[in-house]
PDB file of C-alpha atoms and ligand atoms in Angstrom:
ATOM      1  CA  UNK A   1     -10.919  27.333  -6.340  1.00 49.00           C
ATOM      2  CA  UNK A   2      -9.211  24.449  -7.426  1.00 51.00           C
ATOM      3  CA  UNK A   3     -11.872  23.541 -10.778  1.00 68.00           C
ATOM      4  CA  UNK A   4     -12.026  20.171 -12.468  1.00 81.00           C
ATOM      5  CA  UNK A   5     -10.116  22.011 -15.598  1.00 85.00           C
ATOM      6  CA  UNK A   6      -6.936  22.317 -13.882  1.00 89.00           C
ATOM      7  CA  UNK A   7      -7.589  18.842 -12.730  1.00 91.00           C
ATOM      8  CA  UNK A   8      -8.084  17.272 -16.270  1.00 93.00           C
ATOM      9  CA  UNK A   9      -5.169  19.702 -18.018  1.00 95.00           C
ATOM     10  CA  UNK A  10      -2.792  17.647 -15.544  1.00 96.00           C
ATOM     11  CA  UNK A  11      -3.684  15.016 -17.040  1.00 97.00           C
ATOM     12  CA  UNK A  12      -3.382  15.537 -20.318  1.00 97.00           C
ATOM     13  CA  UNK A  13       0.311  16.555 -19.022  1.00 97.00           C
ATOM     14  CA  UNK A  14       1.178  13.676 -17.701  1.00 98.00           C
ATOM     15  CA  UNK A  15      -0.669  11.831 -20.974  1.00 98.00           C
ATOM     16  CA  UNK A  16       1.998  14.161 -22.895  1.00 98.00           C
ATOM     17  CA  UNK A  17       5.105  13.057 -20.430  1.00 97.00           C
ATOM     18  CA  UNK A  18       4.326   8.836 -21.351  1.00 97.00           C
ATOM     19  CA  UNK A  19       2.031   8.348 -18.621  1.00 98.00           C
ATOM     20  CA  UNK A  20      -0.693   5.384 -20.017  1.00 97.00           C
ATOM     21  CA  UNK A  21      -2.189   3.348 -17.996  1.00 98.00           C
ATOM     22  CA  UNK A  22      -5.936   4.357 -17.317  1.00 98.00           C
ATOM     23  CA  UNK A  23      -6.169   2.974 -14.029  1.00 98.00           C
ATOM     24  CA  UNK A  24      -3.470   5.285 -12.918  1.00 98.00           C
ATOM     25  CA  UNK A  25      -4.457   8.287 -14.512  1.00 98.00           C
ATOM     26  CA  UNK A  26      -8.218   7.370 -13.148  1.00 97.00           C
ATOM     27  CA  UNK A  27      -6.854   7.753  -9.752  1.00 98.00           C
ATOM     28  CA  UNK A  28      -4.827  10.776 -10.155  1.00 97.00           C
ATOM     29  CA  UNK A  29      -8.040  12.635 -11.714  1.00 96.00           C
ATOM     30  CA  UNK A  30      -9.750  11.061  -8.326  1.00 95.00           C
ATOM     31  CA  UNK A  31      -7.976  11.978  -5.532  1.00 97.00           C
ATOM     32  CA  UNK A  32      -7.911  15.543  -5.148  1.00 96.00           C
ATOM     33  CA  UNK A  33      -4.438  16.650  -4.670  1.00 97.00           C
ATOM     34  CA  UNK A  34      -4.818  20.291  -3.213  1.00 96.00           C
ATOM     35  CA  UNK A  35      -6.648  18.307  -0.114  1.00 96.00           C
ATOM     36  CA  UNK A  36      -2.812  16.919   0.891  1.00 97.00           C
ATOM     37  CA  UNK A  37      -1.407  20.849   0.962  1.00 96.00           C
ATOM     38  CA  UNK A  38      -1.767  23.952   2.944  1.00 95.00           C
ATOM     39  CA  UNK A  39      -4.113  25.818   1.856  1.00 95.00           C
ATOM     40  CA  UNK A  40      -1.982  28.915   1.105  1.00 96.00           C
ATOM     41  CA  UNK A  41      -0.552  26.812  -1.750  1.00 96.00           C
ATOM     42  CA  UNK A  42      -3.464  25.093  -2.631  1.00 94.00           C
ATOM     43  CA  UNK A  43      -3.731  26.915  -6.213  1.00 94.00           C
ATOM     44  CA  UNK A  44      -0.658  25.378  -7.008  1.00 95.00           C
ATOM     45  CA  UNK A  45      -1.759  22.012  -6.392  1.00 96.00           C
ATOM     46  CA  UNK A  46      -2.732  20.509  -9.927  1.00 96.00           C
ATOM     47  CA  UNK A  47       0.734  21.849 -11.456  1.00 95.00           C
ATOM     48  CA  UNK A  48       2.791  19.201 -12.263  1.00 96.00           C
ATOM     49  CA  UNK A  49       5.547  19.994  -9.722  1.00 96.00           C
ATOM     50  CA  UNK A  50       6.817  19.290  -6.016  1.00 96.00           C
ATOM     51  CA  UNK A  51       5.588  21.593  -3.485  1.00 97.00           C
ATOM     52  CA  UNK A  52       6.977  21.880   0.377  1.00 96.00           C
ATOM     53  CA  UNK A  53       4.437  20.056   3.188  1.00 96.00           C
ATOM     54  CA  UNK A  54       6.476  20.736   5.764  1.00 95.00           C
ATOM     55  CA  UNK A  55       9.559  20.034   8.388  1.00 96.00           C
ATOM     56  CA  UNK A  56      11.855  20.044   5.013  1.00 93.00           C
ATOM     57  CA  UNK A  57       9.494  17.480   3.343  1.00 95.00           C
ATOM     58  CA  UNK A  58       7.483  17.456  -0.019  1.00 95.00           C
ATOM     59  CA  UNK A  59       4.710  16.003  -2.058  1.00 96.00           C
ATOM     60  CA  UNK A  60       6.262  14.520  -4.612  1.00 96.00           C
ATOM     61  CA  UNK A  61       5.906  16.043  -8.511  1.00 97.00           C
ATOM     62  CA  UNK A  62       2.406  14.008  -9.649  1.00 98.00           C
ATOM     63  CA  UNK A  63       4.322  12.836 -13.204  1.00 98.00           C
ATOM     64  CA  UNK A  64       6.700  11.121 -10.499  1.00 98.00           C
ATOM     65  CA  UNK A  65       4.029   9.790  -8.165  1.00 98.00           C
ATOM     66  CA  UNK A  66       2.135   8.272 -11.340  1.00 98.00           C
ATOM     67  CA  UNK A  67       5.452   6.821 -13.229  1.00 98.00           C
ATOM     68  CA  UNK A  68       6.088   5.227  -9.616  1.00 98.00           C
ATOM     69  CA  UNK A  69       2.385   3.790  -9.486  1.00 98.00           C
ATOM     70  CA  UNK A  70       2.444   2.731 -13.159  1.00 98.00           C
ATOM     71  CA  UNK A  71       5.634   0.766 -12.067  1.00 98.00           C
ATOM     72  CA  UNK A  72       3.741  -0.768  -9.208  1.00 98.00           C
ATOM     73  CA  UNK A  73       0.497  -1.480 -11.544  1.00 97.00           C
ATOM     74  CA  UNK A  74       2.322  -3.259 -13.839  1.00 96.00           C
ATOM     75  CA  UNK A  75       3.091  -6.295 -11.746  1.00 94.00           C
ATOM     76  CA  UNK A  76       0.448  -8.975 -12.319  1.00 92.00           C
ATOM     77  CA  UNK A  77      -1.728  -9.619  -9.596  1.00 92.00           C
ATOM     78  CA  UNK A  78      -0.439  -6.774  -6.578  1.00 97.00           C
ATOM     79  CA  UNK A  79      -2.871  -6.685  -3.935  1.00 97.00           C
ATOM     80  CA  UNK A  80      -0.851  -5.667  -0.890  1.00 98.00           C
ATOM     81  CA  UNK A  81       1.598  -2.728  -1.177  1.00 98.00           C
ATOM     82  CA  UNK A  82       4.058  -1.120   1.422  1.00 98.00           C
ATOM     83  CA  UNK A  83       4.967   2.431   1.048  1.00 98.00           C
ATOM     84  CA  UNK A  84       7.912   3.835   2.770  1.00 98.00           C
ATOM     85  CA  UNK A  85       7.480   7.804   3.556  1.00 98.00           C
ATOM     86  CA  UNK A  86       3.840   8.619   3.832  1.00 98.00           C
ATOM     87  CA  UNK A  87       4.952  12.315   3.821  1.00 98.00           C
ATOM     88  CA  UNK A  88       1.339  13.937   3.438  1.00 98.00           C
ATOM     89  CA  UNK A  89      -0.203  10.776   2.280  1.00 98.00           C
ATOM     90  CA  UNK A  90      -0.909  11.421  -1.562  1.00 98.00           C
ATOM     91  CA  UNK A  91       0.532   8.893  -2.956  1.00 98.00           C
ATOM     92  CA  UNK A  92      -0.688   6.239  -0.502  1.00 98.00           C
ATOM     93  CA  UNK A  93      -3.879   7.395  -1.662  1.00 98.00           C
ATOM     94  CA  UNK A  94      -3.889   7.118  -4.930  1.00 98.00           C
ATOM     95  CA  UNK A  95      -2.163   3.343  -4.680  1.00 98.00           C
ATOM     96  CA  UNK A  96      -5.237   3.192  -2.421  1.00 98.00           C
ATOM     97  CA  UNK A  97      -7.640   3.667  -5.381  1.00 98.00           C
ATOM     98  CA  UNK A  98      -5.761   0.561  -6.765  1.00 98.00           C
ATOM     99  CA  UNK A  99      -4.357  -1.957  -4.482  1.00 98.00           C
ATOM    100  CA  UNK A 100      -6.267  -3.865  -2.145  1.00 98.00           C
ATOM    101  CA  UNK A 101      -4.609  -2.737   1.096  1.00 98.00           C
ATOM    102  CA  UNK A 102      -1.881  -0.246   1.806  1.00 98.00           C
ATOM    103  CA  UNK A 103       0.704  -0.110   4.230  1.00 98.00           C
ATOM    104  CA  UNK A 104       2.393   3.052   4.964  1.00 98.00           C
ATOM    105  CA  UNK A 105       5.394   4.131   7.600  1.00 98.00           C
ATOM    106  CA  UNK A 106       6.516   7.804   8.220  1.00 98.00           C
ATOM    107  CA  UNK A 107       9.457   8.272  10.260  1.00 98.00           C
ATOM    108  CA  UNK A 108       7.813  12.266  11.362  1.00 98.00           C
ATOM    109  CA  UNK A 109       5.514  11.529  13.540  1.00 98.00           C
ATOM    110  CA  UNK A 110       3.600  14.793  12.941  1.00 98.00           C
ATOM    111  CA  UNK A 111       3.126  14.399   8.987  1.00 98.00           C
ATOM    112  CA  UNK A 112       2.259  10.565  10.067  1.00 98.00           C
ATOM    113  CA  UNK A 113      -1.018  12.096  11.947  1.00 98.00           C
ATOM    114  CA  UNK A 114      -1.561  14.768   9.595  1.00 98.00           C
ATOM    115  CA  UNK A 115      -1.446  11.813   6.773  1.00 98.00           C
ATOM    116  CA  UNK A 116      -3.736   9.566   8.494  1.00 98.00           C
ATOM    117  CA  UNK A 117      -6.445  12.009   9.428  1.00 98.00           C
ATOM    118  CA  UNK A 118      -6.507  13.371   5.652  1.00 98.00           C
ATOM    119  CA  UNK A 119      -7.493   9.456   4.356  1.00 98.00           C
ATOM    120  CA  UNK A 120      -9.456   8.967   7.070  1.00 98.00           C
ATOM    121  CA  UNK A 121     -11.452  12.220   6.238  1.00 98.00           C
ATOM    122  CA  UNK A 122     -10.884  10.788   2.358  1.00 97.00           C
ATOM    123  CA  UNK A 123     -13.069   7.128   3.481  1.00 98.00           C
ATOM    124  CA  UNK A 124     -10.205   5.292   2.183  1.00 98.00           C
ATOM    125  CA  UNK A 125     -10.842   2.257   4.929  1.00 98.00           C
ATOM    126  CA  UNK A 126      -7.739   0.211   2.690  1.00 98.00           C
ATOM    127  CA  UNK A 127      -5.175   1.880   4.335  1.00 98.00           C
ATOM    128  CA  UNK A 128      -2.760   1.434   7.450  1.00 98.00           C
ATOM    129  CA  UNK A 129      -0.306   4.136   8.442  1.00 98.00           C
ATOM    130  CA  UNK A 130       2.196   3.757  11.101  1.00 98.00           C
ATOM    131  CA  UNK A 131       4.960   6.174  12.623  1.00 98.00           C
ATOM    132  CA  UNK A 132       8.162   4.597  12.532  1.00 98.00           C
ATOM    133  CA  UNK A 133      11.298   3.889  11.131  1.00 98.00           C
ATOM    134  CA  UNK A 134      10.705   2.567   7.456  1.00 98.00           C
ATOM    135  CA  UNK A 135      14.236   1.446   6.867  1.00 98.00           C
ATOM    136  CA  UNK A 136      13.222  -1.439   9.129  1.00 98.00           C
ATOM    137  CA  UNK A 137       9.669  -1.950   6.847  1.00 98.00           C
ATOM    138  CA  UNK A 138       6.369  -3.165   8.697  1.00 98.00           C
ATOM    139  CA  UNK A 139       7.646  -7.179   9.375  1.00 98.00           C
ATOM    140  CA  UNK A 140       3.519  -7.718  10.335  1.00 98.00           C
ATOM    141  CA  UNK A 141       2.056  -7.477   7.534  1.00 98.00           C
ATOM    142  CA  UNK A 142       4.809  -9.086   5.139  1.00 98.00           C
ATOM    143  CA  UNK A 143       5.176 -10.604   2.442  1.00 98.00           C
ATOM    144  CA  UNK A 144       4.173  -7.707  -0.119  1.00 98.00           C
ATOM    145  CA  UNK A 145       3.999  -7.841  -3.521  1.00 98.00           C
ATOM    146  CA  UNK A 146       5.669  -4.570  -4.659  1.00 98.00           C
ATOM    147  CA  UNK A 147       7.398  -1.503  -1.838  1.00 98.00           C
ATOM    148  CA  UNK A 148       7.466   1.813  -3.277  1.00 98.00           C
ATOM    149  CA  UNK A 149      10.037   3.950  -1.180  1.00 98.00           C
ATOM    150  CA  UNK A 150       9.692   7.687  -1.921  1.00 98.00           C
ATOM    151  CA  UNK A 151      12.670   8.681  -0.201  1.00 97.00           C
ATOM    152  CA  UNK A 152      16.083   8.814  -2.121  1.00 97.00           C
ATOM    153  CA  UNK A 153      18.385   5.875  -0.953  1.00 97.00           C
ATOM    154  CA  UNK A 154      22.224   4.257  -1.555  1.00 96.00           C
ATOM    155  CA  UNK A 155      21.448   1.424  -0.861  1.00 95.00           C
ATOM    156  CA  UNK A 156      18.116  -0.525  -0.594  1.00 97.00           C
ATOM    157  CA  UNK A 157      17.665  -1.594   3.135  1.00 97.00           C
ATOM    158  CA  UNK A 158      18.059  -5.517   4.075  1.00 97.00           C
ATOM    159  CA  UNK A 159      14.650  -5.737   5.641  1.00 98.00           C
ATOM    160  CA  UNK A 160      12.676  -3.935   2.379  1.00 98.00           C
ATOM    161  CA  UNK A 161      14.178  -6.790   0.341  1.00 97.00           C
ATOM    162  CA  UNK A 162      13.351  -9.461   2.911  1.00 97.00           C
ATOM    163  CA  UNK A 163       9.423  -8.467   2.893  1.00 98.00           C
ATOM    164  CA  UNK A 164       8.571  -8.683  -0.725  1.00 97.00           C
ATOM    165  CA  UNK A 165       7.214 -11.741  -1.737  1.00 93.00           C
ATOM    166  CA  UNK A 166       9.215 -14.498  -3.876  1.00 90.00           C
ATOM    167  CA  UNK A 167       8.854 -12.491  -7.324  1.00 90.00           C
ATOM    168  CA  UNK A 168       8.022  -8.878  -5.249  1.00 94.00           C
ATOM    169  CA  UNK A 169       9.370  -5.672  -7.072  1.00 98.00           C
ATOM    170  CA  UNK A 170      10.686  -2.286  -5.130  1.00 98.00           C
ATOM    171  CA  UNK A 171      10.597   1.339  -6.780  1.00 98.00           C
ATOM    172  CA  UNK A 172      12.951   3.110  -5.584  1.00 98.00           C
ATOM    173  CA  UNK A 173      15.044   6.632  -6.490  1.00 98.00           C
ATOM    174  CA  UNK A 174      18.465   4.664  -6.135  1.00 98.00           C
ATOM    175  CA  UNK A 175      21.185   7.933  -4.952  1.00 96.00           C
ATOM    176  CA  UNK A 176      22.413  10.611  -2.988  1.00 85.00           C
ATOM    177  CA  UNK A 177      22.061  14.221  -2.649  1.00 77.00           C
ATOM    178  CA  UNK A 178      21.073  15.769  -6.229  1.00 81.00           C
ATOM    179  CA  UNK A 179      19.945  13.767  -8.697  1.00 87.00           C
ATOM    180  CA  UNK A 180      19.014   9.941  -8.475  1.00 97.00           C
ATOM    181  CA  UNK A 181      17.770   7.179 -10.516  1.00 98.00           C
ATOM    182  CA  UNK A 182      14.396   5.904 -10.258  1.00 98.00           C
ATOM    183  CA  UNK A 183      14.824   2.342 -10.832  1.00 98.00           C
ATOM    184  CA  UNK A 184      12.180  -1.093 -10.447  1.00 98.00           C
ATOM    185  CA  UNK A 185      14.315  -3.540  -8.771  1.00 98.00           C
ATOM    186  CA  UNK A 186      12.755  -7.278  -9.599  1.00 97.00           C
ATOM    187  CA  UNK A 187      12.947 -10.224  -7.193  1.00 94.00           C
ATOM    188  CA  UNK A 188      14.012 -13.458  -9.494  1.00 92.00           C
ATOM    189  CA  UNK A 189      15.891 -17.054  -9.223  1.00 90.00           C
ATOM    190  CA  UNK A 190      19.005 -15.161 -10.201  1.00 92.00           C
ATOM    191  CA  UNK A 191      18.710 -12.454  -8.074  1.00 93.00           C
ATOM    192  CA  UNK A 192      17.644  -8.054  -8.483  1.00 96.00           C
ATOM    193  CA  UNK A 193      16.974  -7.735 -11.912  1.00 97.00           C
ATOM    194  CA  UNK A 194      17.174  -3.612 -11.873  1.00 97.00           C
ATOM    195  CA  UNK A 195      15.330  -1.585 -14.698  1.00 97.00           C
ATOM    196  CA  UNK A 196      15.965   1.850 -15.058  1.00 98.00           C
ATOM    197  CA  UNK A 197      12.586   4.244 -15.519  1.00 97.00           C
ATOM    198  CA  UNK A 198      13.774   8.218 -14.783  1.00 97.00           C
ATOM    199  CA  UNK A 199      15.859  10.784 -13.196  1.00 96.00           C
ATOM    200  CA  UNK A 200      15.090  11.988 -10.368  1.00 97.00           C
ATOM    201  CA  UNK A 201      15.279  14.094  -7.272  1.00 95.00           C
ATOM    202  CA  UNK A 202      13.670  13.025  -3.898  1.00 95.00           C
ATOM    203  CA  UNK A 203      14.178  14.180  -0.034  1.00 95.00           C
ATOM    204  CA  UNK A 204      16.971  11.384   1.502  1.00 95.00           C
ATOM    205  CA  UNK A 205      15.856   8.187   3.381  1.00 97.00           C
ATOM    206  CA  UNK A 206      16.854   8.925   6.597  1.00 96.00           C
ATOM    207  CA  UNK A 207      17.541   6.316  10.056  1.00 95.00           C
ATOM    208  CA  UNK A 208      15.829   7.023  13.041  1.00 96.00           C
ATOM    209  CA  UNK A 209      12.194   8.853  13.856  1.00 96.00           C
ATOM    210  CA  UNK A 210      11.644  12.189  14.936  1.00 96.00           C
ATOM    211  CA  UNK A 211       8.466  14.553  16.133  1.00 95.00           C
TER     212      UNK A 211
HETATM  213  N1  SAH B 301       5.004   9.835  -0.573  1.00 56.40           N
HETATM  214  C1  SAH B 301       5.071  11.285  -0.435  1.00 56.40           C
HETATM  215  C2  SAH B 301       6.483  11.792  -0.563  1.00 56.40           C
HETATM  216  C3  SAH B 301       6.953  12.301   0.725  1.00 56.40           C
HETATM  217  S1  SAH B 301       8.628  12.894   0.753  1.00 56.40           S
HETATM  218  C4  SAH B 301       4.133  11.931  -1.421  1.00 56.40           C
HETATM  219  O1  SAH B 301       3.111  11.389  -1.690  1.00 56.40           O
HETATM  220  O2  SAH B 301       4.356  12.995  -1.906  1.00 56.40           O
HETATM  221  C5  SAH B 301       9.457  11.543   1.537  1.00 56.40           C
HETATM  222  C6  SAH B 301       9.021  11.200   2.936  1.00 56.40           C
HETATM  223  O3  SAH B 301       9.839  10.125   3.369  1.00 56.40           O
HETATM  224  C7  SAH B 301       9.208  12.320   3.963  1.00 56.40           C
HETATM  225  O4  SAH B 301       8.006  12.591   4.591  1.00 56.40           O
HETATM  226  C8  SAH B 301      10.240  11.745   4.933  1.00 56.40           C
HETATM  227  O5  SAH B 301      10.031  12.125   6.279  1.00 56.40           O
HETATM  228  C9  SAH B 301      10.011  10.256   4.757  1.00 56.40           C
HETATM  229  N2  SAH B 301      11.113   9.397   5.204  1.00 56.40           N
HETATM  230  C10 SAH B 301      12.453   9.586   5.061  1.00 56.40           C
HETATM  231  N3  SAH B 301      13.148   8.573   5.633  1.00 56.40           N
HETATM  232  C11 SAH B 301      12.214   7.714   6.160  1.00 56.40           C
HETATM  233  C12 SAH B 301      12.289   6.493   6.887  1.00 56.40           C
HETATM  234  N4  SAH B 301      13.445   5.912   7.225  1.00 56.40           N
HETATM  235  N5  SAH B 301      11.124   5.897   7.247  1.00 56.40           N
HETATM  236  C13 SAH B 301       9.931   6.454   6.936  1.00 56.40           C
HETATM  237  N6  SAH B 301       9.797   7.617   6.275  1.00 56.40           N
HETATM  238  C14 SAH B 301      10.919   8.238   5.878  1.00 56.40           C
END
């Protein structure tokens, strides 16, 4: 089924799209991606593209998910990362290959369960995932040093800002329907320093939770 040569020819794609750092490509090559889909579109798993998990959702395109996590890696020192839309959970664990702990909310509660059950079947013991509603964050286990939201947003909710530590960063696809920006938003003494990284088009951040 899915062999270790479509595994290691994504790579070299996202090697040929600017993707660097080893660590991050380490854990992409690690954590096998066709696990997080149905298995009717498993064979499509190590193609460097979205693909649908569900209730309108999707796994986000892997050159995405590792420009995100390259963002995220290249803060000195992160230990303690809060993701906001576990959707099927890929992303959480790769960060989970990386990061000390990771903190996770999903406002579905079904993909939430289907999420945690997959990294629990993974052993990745580093990771929390909670159903809820992630424009509010996860106040308990704050301050973080970097939230990566993978849900397109406006406007970067209050409460996201207010649980990063004192130099925390936030990735974040910054817009509305369509396209958006992917941008690292910076915590400093004179405020969000914002840096832009990508286009992009993500599923919208959305208020509330739902089954
Ligand atoms: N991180 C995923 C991407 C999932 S798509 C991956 O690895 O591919 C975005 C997810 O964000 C969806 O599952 C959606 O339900 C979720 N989401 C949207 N708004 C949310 C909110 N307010 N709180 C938590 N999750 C949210």
């Amino acid at each position: 089924m899915t062999s270790d040569r479509s595994r290691g020819r994504l790579i070299e794609n996202l090697i040929a799209e600017g993707i660097k750092d080893e660590s991050v490509l380490g854990a992409l090559e690690e954590v096998p991606r066709h696990f997080f889909v149905e298995e009717s579109i498993a064979h499509l798993a190590y193609e460097n593209r979205a693909l649908p998990i569900g209730k309108r959702q999707t796994i986000s395109q892997p050159f995405v998910v590792a420009l995100m996590t390259e963002a995220i890696m290249k803060k000195p020192n992160v230990s303690k990362v809060l993701e906001i839309g576990t959707g099927c959970g890929y992303q959480t664990a790769i960060l989970a290959q990386l990061v000390e702990h990771v903190f996770s909310v999903e406002r579905i509660e079904s993909l939430s369960l289907a999420a945690r059950s997959r990294i629990r079947r993974l052993g990745l013991e580093n990771v929390r995932i909670r159903f809820g509603d992630g424009l509010e964050g996860w106040e308990e286990h704050a301050p973080y040093d970097a939230v990566i939201v993978t849900a397109a947003t406006s406007s970067v909710p209050e409460a996201l800002k207010s649980q990063v530590g004192e130099d925390g960063r936030i990735v974040v696809p910054l817009g509305r329907a369509g396209f958006q920006k992917l941008v690292c938003l910076d915590q400093t003494v004179d405020g969000w320093k914002e840096t832009y990284l990508e286009s992009v088009t993500f599923v919208p951040l959305l208020a509330g939770t739902t089954q």
